[in-house]
Amino acid sequence: MTRFGELSRRHFMTSVAAVAGSTLLPRALMAAPPQDPVVDTTQKAGKSVSYEKVPWKARPFPMKQVRLGEGPCKVAMEADRQYLHSLPPDRLLHTFRINAGIPSSAQPLGGWEAPDCELRGHYAGGHYLSASALMYASSGDDDLKNNANTVVAELGKCQAALKSGYLSAFPVEFFDRLRERQRVWAPFYTVHKIMAGLLDMYVYCGNEQALDMVQQMANWTAGYTGSLSYEHMQRVLGTEFGGMGETLSNLYAVTGKDYYLEVAQRFDKKQFFDPLAAHRDELKGLHVNTHIPQVIAAARYYELTGDRRYRDIAEYFWDEVVSERSYCTGGTSNGESWNTDPGKLSTELSTNTTECCCAYNMMKLTRHLFGWAPDARLMDYYERTLFNHRLGTINPEDGGMMYYLPLAAGYWKTFGKPFDALWCCTGTGVEEFSKFTDSIYSRNQHDVFVNLFIASEVRWPEKGLTIRQTTKFPEQESTSITVKAEKPAQAGINIRIPSWAVDGGTVELNGKALQAFSSPGSYLKITREWADGDKLEVKLPMRLHAEPLLGDPTQVAALYGPIVLAGRLGSQGLTEAMQSDPDHGPTQLSPPHAEAKGNGNIFAKSVAEIHAAAWLEPVKGQPLTFQTVGQKNATMLIPLNRIFGERYAVYWKTSTRSEDAEG
Ligand SMILES: [Zn+2]
């Protein structure tokens, strides 16, 4: 038994006692909701209280201070907002009520929320609440907040009826099966989503009942896990458990009750953390989205305890996944797993590449690393993933989400039906598109960081400044930053100069070119006393380039700046039914894809002739549009995030080395 193990064992003992003796704080002492449990302090009786041991060096602005301007991010967010509005609380509550013995005649939802699905409740009482809370912070949508408050209040009745603090849409017996290591899908995974949803409703919407409810759930969790030996708990962690460690940590950060942190660390999976702490990549064979949330929990443990081992785990993991196990889109996983040794993706192009949840969780992890050390390269990754794997994976018509983003040639996008999919990726999707206002800007005491080029405005009340970004990026290779100042204010504006800006760029202040520029992959800092109407004009020329698939220089993707280009292969043989997955999870996704396989191979062959001598040229008058040259039939390429309803190719076979293929 390692020291680490003994420590955890001891924690088990002390925390059982702590939970037994705990009571809720009286309302008067209850903390006012912070902006964000990850980065903000809690207000208690008018005073700031923070339990963070490692404050972030750059903190994103609270989402309620950021608003999106017109552009593709706003379009995606609006589709998401309309979708969230379309979900009736009574249908969301149906299985929770049935489970609690409360009558319900509502029509059950389908897919992973169907009354016989073992994950039911993960979306209806979890992701839905998180997404609504985030959307409220991003847009101020009161109606949505009211719907979500109704769901919280009704879930509160279910929790009261169940008596023990337990709250779920399935019977508590699922946890008996988990403990006995009998077949069950993922009870803690589901409970985590509900706990996170409730906590988000407290943090972003000020719902104090939600905070009370999530504490009851945490206390129930403390009792369940506290009755197990360390070894037994480690076996329980063999079943996917989502971000239990993260949410319990956040609950500690919000309440200051340190036994929540102790319960959180019962979810440390030793077998997964130990190799990472020793900088060994033993990720091969692991289910990807089971594990990324555990690393986000490690990031929180570092922030809340200062223990460097957890930072090591998080940073080593991030490096391995991003540099050794990711595709050009920023996505990772194939068939939901890492199947190979590091840096070897040549056999890993399929219809089931890059589960959307993985992109969501990697971006979330990136946010922590950036907070510790605001390095532009972290935001390069964030941008890459946001623009290529998140934009374009929501159906603009009905807000349906994708599960996988296929990267093998000849496939197409499939979207879940609004009421009959409700997969994991539907859940992380509704959250993602609700928080597009997050991380565009960060700040420290003196400086603002312009991380992403998205039309938007941020209020910075501490400085009396408002910063507006006007841009059509990426169609436009520039952005304009206008300062509104109540009175002149000294501050630094840090502008990310992306790694892809290899041809340099220019910046003008109030129409005059500045001599200074920064190297790609860093921030350009401009410090001065900003006056009302000051304007920065930043030009960041993009370049067409080829990026090889990891471990296979003969297969390349074409990118323009950070934007992945996809060849348009037409809609031959594609029916509407093939583009929607009525009630599918990953395994059942295979029939339509299998059917396409033959075609996929044909298409792969047809693009195989593309090589260095015959590459791409821009199509005049159409931004971000290219066509192949020197081919019998030219293929058009547009951003992958704009492809809908047709087959596409992202990776191309080349006959020569990829470096020669640069445009
Ligand atoms: Zn998923």
XYZ file of C-alpha atoms and ligand atoms in Angstrom:
664
model
C 0.000 0.000 0.000
C 1.439 3.347 -0.965
C 1.392 6.400 1.222
C -1.165 7.789 -1.147
C -3.424 4.840 -0.486
C -3.092 5.096 3.267
C -3.951 8.747 3.142
C -7.079 8.034 1.182
C -8.052 5.280 3.596
C -7.710 7.601 6.536
C -9.798 10.184 4.757
C -12.547 7.601 4.425
C -12.704 7.261 8.216
C -12.645 10.929 9.085
C -15.118 11.961 6.458
C -17.773 9.489 7.546
C -17.694 11.135 10.949
C -17.702 14.598 9.416
C -20.731 13.870 7.315
C -22.618 12.417 10.235
C -22.006 15.555 12.249
C -22.673 18.051 9.489
C -25.627 20.331 9.135
C -26.485 22.880 6.514
C -25.396 26.397 7.225
C -28.197 28.692 8.322
C -29.471 30.743 5.415
C -28.010 34.010 6.695
C -24.513 32.587 6.561
C -25.038 30.912 3.227
C -22.646 32.133 0.608
C -23.938 34.341 -2.147
C -23.445 32.615 -5.473
C -20.018 33.116 -7.011
C -19.637 33.563 -10.747
C -17.780 30.387 -11.337
C -16.611 27.857 -8.758
C -13.429 27.331 -10.666
C -12.118 30.837 -10.642
C -14.118 33.078 -8.422
C -14.254 33.611 -4.738
C -17.357 33.026 -2.720
C -19.034 35.971 -1.011
C -19.897 35.431 2.636
C -21.593 38.161 4.630
C -20.211 40.721 2.188
C -16.659 39.386 2.399
C -14.771 37.464 -0.241
C -13.798 33.976 0.793
C -11.727 31.743 -1.401
C -10.672 28.156 -0.869
C -8.440 28.148 -3.919
C -4.792 27.463 -3.075
C -3.640 28.193 -6.621
C -5.303 31.315 -7.981
C -5.436 31.537 -11.748
C -3.002 33.930 -13.432
C -5.567 34.719 -16.082
C -9.242 34.314 -15.307
C -11.969 34.278 -17.924
C -14.479 37.075 -17.555
C -17.775 35.969 -16.041
C -20.033 34.995 -18.922
C -22.691 37.481 -17.900
C -20.209 40.275 -18.719
C -19.651 38.949 -22.253
C -22.107 39.086 -25.129
C -21.678 37.634 -28.608
C -22.015 39.720 -31.747
C -23.335 38.399 -35.063
C -21.449 35.444 -36.495
C -21.285 31.649 -36.602
C -20.863 31.314 -32.824
C -24.019 33.328 -32.217
C -25.914 31.258 -34.792
C -24.890 28.023 -33.029
C -25.741 29.461 -29.615
C -29.174 30.561 -30.829
C -29.950 27.108 -32.270
C -29.019 25.683 -28.879
C -31.135 28.236 -27.019
C -34.198 27.484 -29.129
C -33.659 23.769 -28.581
C -33.452 24.209 -24.800
C -36.713 26.169 -24.951
C -38.396 23.314 -26.793
C -37.919 20.848 -23.923
C -41.031 20.773 -21.696
C -40.264 20.463 -17.950
C -42.950 17.766 -17.479
C -41.311 15.499 -20.035
C -37.897 16.102 -18.485
C -39.267 15.229 -15.049
C -41.234 12.121 -16.039
C -38.788 9.351 -15.088
C -37.650 11.178 -11.937
C -41.272 11.369 -10.779
C -41.961 7.724 -11.579
C -38.833 6.706 -9.677
C -39.923 8.751 -6.672
C -43.479 7.352 -6.720
C -44.976 10.647 -7.898
C -47.610 10.221 -10.641
C -46.677 11.472 -14.114
C -48.629 11.177 -17.331
C -46.114 13.087 -19.455
C -44.878 11.509 -22.643
C -41.485 9.964 -21.858
C -38.445 11.191 -23.747
C -36.608 8.675 -25.929
C -33.001 7.699 -26.567
C -30.823 7.730 -23.493
C -33.669 9.272 -21.496
C -36.119 6.447 -22.263
C -37.736 4.897 -19.167
C -35.777 1.664 -19.662
C -32.366 3.247 -20.332
C -29.948 2.880 -17.445
C -28.563 6.393 -17.974
C -31.966 8.093 -17.753
C -31.837 11.351 -15.871
C -28.298 12.286 -17.001
C -29.680 14.779 -19.484
C -33.148 15.615 -18.137
C -32.004 16.450 -14.613
C -28.348 17.147 -15.346
C -27.057 18.526 -18.644
C -30.341 20.360 -19.167
C -29.858 22.293 -15.923
C -26.177 23.014 -16.625
C -26.937 24.193 -20.143
C -29.859 26.367 -19.041
C -27.742 27.936 -16.294
C -24.848 28.588 -18.680
C -27.232 29.939 -21.315
C -28.726 32.286 -18.760
C -25.243 33.564 -17.934
C -24.447 33.976 -21.641
C -27.700 35.542 -22.781
C -29.783 36.664 -19.793
C -32.663 34.457 -20.980
C -35.064 34.688 -18.017
C -37.679 32.322 -19.454
C -35.124 29.571 -19.728
C -33.945 30.228 -16.190
C -37.554 30.027 -14.976
C -38.057 26.667 -16.726
C -34.889 25.339 -15.149
C -35.959 26.672 -11.723
C -39.230 24.752 -12.150
C -37.291 21.574 -12.888
C -35.124 22.124 -9.776
C -38.186 22.664 -7.565
C -39.889 19.528 -8.889
C -36.697 17.486 -8.568
C -36.617 18.726 -4.979
C -39.998 17.012 -4.410
C -38.592 13.803 -5.898
C -35.553 13.982 -3.630
C -37.766 14.566 -0.580
C -39.925 11.561 -1.530
C -36.825 9.368 -1.847
C -35.856 10.490 1.678
C -32.146 9.571 1.845
C -30.748 12.532 -0.084
C -30.424 10.287 -3.115
C -31.760 11.771 -6.335
C -31.919 10.037 -9.670
C -34.368 8.803 -12.285
C -33.451 5.161 -11.592
C -33.752 3.100 -8.402
C -30.979 3.164 -5.841
C -30.591 -0.601 -6.469
C -28.414 0.322 -9.455
C -25.805 1.302 -6.869
C -26.107 -2.100 -5.207
C -25.244 -3.668 -8.545
C -22.335 -1.252 -8.861
C -21.043 -2.209 -5.416
C -21.453 -5.943 -6.082
C -19.732 -5.486 -9.471
C -22.780 -6.744 -11.318
C -23.740 -5.475 -14.740
C -24.945 -1.861 -14.690
C -24.230 1.004 -17.086
C -22.844 3.977 -15.156
C -24.778 5.154 -12.070
C -22.206 7.637 -10.759
C -21.763 9.060 -14.267
C -25.473 9.879 -14.271
C -25.547 11.173 -10.709
C -22.570 13.403 -11.509
C -24.511 15.126 -14.286
C -27.406 15.824 -11.906
C -25.083 17.154 -9.213
C -23.240 19.357 -11.721
C -26.559 20.631 -13.075
C -27.778 21.601 -9.622
C -24.490 23.258 -8.740
C -24.570 25.243 -11.982
C -28.105 26.365 -11.151
C -26.774 27.735 -7.877
C -23.643 29.306 -9.315
C -25.145 30.986 -12.379
C -28.787 31.446 -11.383
C -28.517 31.853 -7.616
C -30.874 28.938 -6.926
C -30.217 28.123 -3.252
C -32.529 25.129 -3.208
C -30.285 23.587 -5.858
C -27.262 24.052 -3.575
C -29.126 22.383 -0.726
C -30.103 19.487 -3.005
C -26.606 18.902 -4.351
C -25.261 18.852 -0.795
C -27.794 16.208 0.130
C -26.616 14.173 -2.857
C -22.990 14.682 -1.830
C -23.785 13.509 1.677
C -25.515 10.436 0.279
C -22.408 9.815 -1.881
C -20.177 10.201 1.174
C -22.184 7.542 2.961
C -22.142 5.120 0.032
C -18.443 5.458 -0.749
C -17.471 5.670 2.933
C -18.819 2.179 3.549
C -16.378 0.674 1.038
C -12.730 -0.231 1.592
C -10.128 1.571 -0.510
C -9.615 -1.518 -2.682
C -13.349 -2.029 -3.104
C -13.815 1.619 -4.124
C -11.002 1.259 -6.658
C -12.928 -1.646 -8.199
C -16.086 0.487 -8.284
C -14.058 3.090 -10.208
C -13.765 0.514 -12.976
C -17.256 1.685 -14.015
C -17.478 5.089 -15.705
C -18.161 7.786 -13.099
C -17.928 11.063 -15.023
C -16.699 14.127 -13.168
C -17.680 13.130 -9.603
C -14.284 14.324 -8.357
C -14.652 17.657 -10.119
C -18.153 18.457 -8.918
C -17.464 17.441 -5.319
C -14.358 19.658 -5.443
C -16.422 22.542 -6.766
C -18.914 21.945 -3.975
C -16.077 22.322 -1.483
C -14.957 25.522 -3.245
C -18.465 26.937 -2.961
C -19.273 25.880 0.607
C -15.857 25.595 2.268
C -16.855 22.215 3.742
C -13.649 20.284 3.382
C -15.160 16.850 3.694
C -16.537 17.333 0.194
C -12.939 17.489 -0.988
C -12.205 14.286 0.893
C -15.180 12.563 -0.718
C -14.028 13.935 -4.087
C -10.658 12.249 -3.709
C -12.258 8.872 -3.127
C -12.784 9.065 -6.885
C -9.016 9.152 -7.573
C -8.402 6.126 -9.764
C -4.908 5.076 -8.755
C -4.314 2.802 -11.723
C -4.945 5.743 -14.064
C -3.229 8.545 -12.118
C -0.002 6.767 -11.110
C 1.457 6.289 -14.629
C 0.516 9.871 -15.561
C 2.263 11.218 -12.468
C 5.340 9.219 -13.541
C 5.017 10.640 -17.101
C 4.209 7.296 -18.669
C 1.670 7.172 -21.480
C -0.380 4.074 -20.692
C -3.502 5.459 -22.333
C -3.714 2.738 -24.985
C -6.858 0.693 -24.543
C -8.651 3.219 -22.359
C -12.142 4.538 -23.000
C -11.428 8.193 -23.663
C -14.372 10.073 -22.249
C -14.324 8.028 -19.070
C -10.890 9.426 -18.313
C -10.693 13.078 -19.384
C -13.122 14.150 -16.616
C -10.868 12.444 -14.063
C -8.017 14.680 -15.187
C -10.244 17.744 -14.865
C -10.814 16.575 -11.280
C -7.031 16.314 -10.827
C -6.754 19.914 -12.037
C -9.261 20.957 -9.396
C -7.409 19.013 -6.669
C -4.250 20.912 -7.597
C -6.058 24.240 -7.433
C -7.687 23.456 -4.104
C -4.771 21.709 -2.350
C -1.640 23.028 -4.080
C -0.404 19.433 -4.494
C 1.937 19.571 -7.549
C 1.465 15.882 -8.294
C -2.022 16.660 -9.570
C -0.705 19.453 -11.787
C 1.860 17.035 -13.212
C -0.887 14.556 -13.983
C -2.991 17.174 -15.746
C -0.173 18.745 -17.775
C 1.420 15.476 -18.833
C -1.963 14.085 -19.849
C -2.836 17.200 -21.844
C 0.495 17.100 -23.702
C 0.113 13.439 -24.578
C -3.458 13.750 -25.802
C -2.902 16.935 -27.781
C 0.452 16.139 -29.350
C 0.267 12.338 -29.648
C -3.390 11.388 -29.852
C -5.331 14.158 -31.616
C -6.478 14.793 -35.164
C -6.344 18.025 -37.153
C -9.724 19.070 -35.736
C -8.472 18.947 -32.150
C -10.642 15.872 -31.578
C -9.417 12.638 -30.033
C -10.600 8.985 -29.769
C -11.610 6.352 -32.293
C -14.538 4.121 -31.439
C -14.437 6.029 -28.129
C -10.987 4.651 -27.229
C -7.277 5.235 -27.608
C -6.331 2.115 -29.512
C -2.665 2.646 -30.306
C 0.705 3.635 -28.928
C 1.393 7.395 -28.839
C 1.721 9.197 -32.175
C 0.263 6.427 -34.336
C -3.077 7.299 -35.882
C -2.485 5.797 -39.338
C -4.999 3.001 -38.698
C -7.371 5.256 -36.799
C -9.533 6.948 -39.429
C -13.109 5.729 -39.288
C -16.720 6.736 -39.105
C -16.450 6.618 -35.313
C -13.553 9.025 -34.811
C -13.563 11.860 -32.301
C -16.519 11.652 -29.950
C -17.858 15.158 -29.336
C -17.776 14.787 -25.519
C -14.010 14.328 -25.703
C -13.553 17.689 -27.430
C -15.828 19.323 -24.860
C -13.835 17.875 -21.965
C -10.401 18.592 -23.464
C -11.404 22.232 -23.927
C -12.559 22.333 -20.344
C -9.211 20.941 -19.184
C -7.333 23.420 -21.379
C -9.076 26.249 -19.580
C -7.480 25.153 -16.302
C -3.981 24.859 -17.756
C -4.340 28.310 -19.282
C -5.378 29.679 -15.908
C -2.158 28.382 -14.342
C 0.099 29.585 -17.151
C -1.489 31.771 -19.828
C 0.382 30.362 -22.803
C -0.938 31.292 -26.263
C -0.361 27.750 -27.489
C -3.054 26.484 -25.146
C -5.486 28.891 -26.751
C -4.268 27.769 -30.188
C -5.529 24.311 -29.295
C -8.740 25.748 -27.857
C -9.363 27.727 -31.035
C -8.580 24.741 -33.262
C -11.074 22.567 -31.421
C -13.750 25.235 -31.099
C -13.751 26.166 -34.780
C -13.377 22.675 -36.228
C -14.936 20.225 -33.833
C -17.583 22.251 -32.019
C -18.836 24.689 -34.655
C -20.584 22.594 -37.270
C -21.586 19.747 -34.959
C -24.935 21.288 -34.001
C -27.793 21.077 -36.484
C -28.620 24.737 -37.187
C -32.244 23.803 -37.926
C -33.310 22.025 -34.747
C -30.335 22.080 -32.378
C -29.690 18.331 -32.736
C -26.135 17.265 -31.873
C -23.551 14.943 -33.383
C -22.034 12.019 -31.492
C -18.915 11.248 -33.539
C -17.304 13.542 -36.067
C -16.234 11.033 -38.735
C -12.824 11.700 -40.286
C -12.613 8.863 -42.794
C -13.235 9.930 -46.388
C -16.710 9.558 -47.842
C -18.733 9.803 -44.656
C -21.120 12.498 -43.554
C -22.535 14.156 -40.454
C -25.395 12.553 -38.553
C -27.471 14.387 -35.965
C -29.607 13.174 -33.109
C -33.338 13.877 -33.073
C -34.271 16.525 -30.490
C -36.389 14.299 -28.200
C -35.086 10.858 -29.060
C -31.313 10.943 -28.904
C -30.272 12.698 -25.691
C -26.894 11.006 -25.695
C -23.861 12.024 -23.669
C -22.835 14.207 -26.611
C -26.273 15.844 -26.751
C -25.657 16.768 -23.136
C -22.159 18.132 -23.476
C -23.285 19.773 -26.726
C -26.101 21.779 -25.133
C -23.593 22.945 -22.508
C -20.906 23.815 -25.044
C -23.079 25.992 -27.241
C -24.457 27.718 -24.147
C -21.017 28.904 -23.049
C -19.510 30.331 -26.210
C -19.097 33.580 -24.246
C -16.545 31.839 -22.025
C -12.779 32.266 -22.501
C -12.961 34.688 -25.434
C -11.396 37.105 -22.937
C -9.441 36.609 -19.711
C -7.978 39.122 -17.325
C -5.643 39.594 -14.415
C -5.460 42.648 -12.221
C -3.827 44.825 -14.884
C -4.354 43.210 -18.271
C -7.001 41.795 -20.515
C -6.256 38.852 -22.801
C -7.984 38.680 -26.175
C -7.819 34.897 -26.620
C -10.246 34.234 -29.440
C -11.334 36.168 -32.492
C -15.089 36.150 -32.126
C -17.423 39.118 -32.587
C -18.291 40.051 -29.019
C -18.190 42.628 -26.278
C -16.849 42.343 -22.727
C -17.468 44.634 -19.788
C -14.528 45.172 -17.427
C -16.068 47.167 -14.583
C -12.904 47.133 -12.412
C -11.280 49.339 -15.067
C -14.391 51.119 -16.292
C -13.677 49.694 -19.750
C -15.739 47.867 -22.343
C -13.926 46.119 -25.149
C -15.706 45.342 -28.368
C -14.376 43.013 -31.008
C -15.728 43.368 -34.513
C -14.726 40.610 -36.886
C -15.958 38.108 -39.431
C -13.097 35.787 -38.526
C -12.205 33.357 -40.022
C -13.705 34.664 -43.303
C -11.843 37.834 -42.456
C -8.155 37.558 -41.506
C -8.337 40.399 -39.026
C -10.148 41.772 -36.037
C -10.982 45.283 -34.788
C -10.879 46.019 -31.096
C -12.635 49.158 -29.906
C -12.332 50.487 -26.371
C -15.144 52.246 -24.579
C -13.865 54.059 -21.502
C -15.873 55.900 -18.834
C -12.636 57.780 -18.178
C -9.094 57.087 -19.406
C -7.719 53.919 -17.759
C -4.268 52.351 -17.682
C -4.295 48.689 -18.757
C -2.565 46.179 -20.969
C -4.375 44.570 -23.865
C -2.791 41.203 -24.737
C -3.689 39.953 -28.176
C -3.034 36.334 -29.066
C -0.754 35.993 -32.057
C -1.628 32.432 -33.077
C 0.924 29.781 -33.958
C -0.617 29.609 -37.427
C 0.257 33.271 -38.124
C 3.613 32.269 -39.592
C 3.573 35.109 -42.106
C 3.507 37.670 -39.328
C 0.871 40.346 -39.110
C 0.305 43.978 -38.328
C -1.384 46.023 -35.684
C -2.580 49.593 -35.969
C -3.558 51.851 -33.107
C -5.997 54.570 -34.134
C -4.886 54.188 -37.739
C -1.134 54.264 -37.095
C 0.940 51.128 -37.557
C 2.795 49.998 -34.466
C 6.362 48.846 -34.897
C 5.996 46.008 -32.436
C 4.623 42.612 -33.274
C 4.955 39.303 -31.515
C 6.110 35.909 -32.668
C 3.509 33.262 -33.516
C 2.333 31.413 -30.423
C 2.587 34.338 -28.008
C 0.674 37.379 -26.815
C 1.307 40.881 -28.102
C 0.912 43.261 -25.203
C -0.073 46.882 -25.704
C -0.070 48.936 -22.508
C -1.281 52.506 -22.363
C -3.860 54.782 -20.905
C -6.882 53.812 -22.958
C -9.278 56.552 -23.924
C -12.827 56.262 -25.167
C -12.885 55.324 -28.855
C -9.344 53.934 -29.044
C -9.185 51.341 -31.781
C -6.800 48.507 -32.569
C -6.819 46.915 -35.989
C -5.081 43.531 -36.020
C -4.279 41.729 -39.262
C -3.378 38.046 -39.071
C -2.785 36.646 -42.560
C -3.589 32.966 -42.903
C -1.700 30.437 -44.911
C -2.804 27.283 -46.676
C -0.912 24.317 -45.355
C -0.986 20.557 -45.081
C -0.876 18.772 -41.765
C -0.011 15.083 -41.692
C -1.968 12.515 -39.744
C 0.104 11.543 -36.694
C 2.408 8.706 -37.664
C 1.502 8.773 -41.362
C 3.061 11.489 -43.559
C 1.219 10.094 -46.609
C -2.145 11.250 -45.284
C -2.624 14.973 -44.851
C -5.368 17.396 -43.969
C -5.588 20.820 -45.593
C -5.899 23.816 -43.307
C -6.201 27.507 -43.920
C -4.939 29.222 -40.799
C -6.635 27.267 -37.997
C -9.526 26.129 -40.187
C -9.750 22.512 -41.346
C -10.901 22.275 -44.946
C -13.060 19.401 -46.107
C -13.507 18.225 -49.674
C -17.128 18.252 -50.825
C -17.912 14.806 -52.163
C -21.591 15.285 -52.934
C -24.682 13.660 -51.526
C -24.868 10.597 -53.759
C -26.861 7.850 -52.041
C -27.456 9.917 -48.935
C -31.000 9.829 -47.634
C -32.416 12.027 -44.916
C -32.806 9.004 -42.648
C -29.110 8.270 -42.955
C -28.320 11.716 -41.601
C -30.349 11.388 -38.448
C -29.924 8.802 -35.744
C -33.373 8.401 -34.194
C -32.460 6.814 -30.891
C -28.955 5.649 -31.250
C -26.001 5.148 -29.119
C -22.603 4.347 -30.449
C -23.145 0.652 -31.172
C -26.342 1.171 -33.081
C -24.807 3.934 -35.118
C -23.057 1.334 -37.179
C -25.787 0.236 -39.657
C -26.053 3.464 -41.657
C -22.312 3.931 -41.512
C -21.611 0.351 -42.539
C -23.869 0.826 -45.514
C -21.770 3.768 -46.546
C -18.528 1.960 -46.214
C -18.331 0.807 -49.806
C -18.942 4.303 -51.062
C -16.482 5.632 -48.566
C -13.767 3.477 -50.023
C -14.618 4.566 -53.525
C -14.390 8.176 -52.483
C -11.175 7.574 -50.641
C -9.772 6.142 -53.854
C -10.950 9.052 -55.947
C -9.078 11.525 -53.797
C -6.031 9.334 -53.516
C -4.556 10.923 -56.604
C -4.065 14.248 -54.933
C -0.405 14.884 -54.418
C 2.068 17.648 -53.944
C 2.304 18.784 -57.528
C -1.440 19.158 -57.766
C -2.706 20.781 -54.645
C -5.158 23.561 -54.023
C -5.939 27.028 -55.237
C -8.316 29.587 -53.762
C -11.653 30.138 -55.500
C -11.919 33.827 -56.305
C -14.554 35.815 -54.464
C -15.412 32.961 -52.081
C -13.600 33.179 -48.775
C -12.264 29.948 -47.289
C -13.069 28.097 -50.493
C -10.457 26.200 -52.488
C -10.346 23.712 -55.301
C -7.957 21.018 -56.298
C -5.797 21.691 -59.327
C -4.428 19.211 -61.834
C -7.236 16.700 -61.280
C -9.635 15.313 -63.845
C -12.546 16.647 -61.800
C -11.811 19.467 -59.421
C -12.900 18.931 -55.827
C -14.094 21.948 -53.853
C -12.961 22.394 -50.287
C -14.728 24.470 -47.662
C -14.434 24.573 -43.872
C -15.491 21.300 -42.268
C -17.680 23.333 -39.920
C -19.823 24.439 -42.902
C -20.410 20.974 -44.339
C -23.945 19.686 -43.887
C -25.893 17.045 -45.772
C -23.092 15.709 -47.924
C -20.126 13.377 -47.894
C -16.733 14.831 -47.216
C -13.039 14.073 -46.986
C -10.711 15.595 -44.392
C -7.564 13.510 -44.867
C -6.080 13.067 -48.331
C -3.631 10.485 -49.571
C -0.484 12.057 -50.942
C 2.132 10.417 -53.048
C 4.933 12.558 -51.675
C 5.939 13.831 -48.290
C 3.525 16.265 -46.737
C 6.028 19.118 -46.373
C 6.167 19.403 -50.143
C 2.427 19.763 -50.271
C 2.301 23.142 -48.617
C 0.441 25.796 -50.518
Zn -20.443 11.716 -25.847
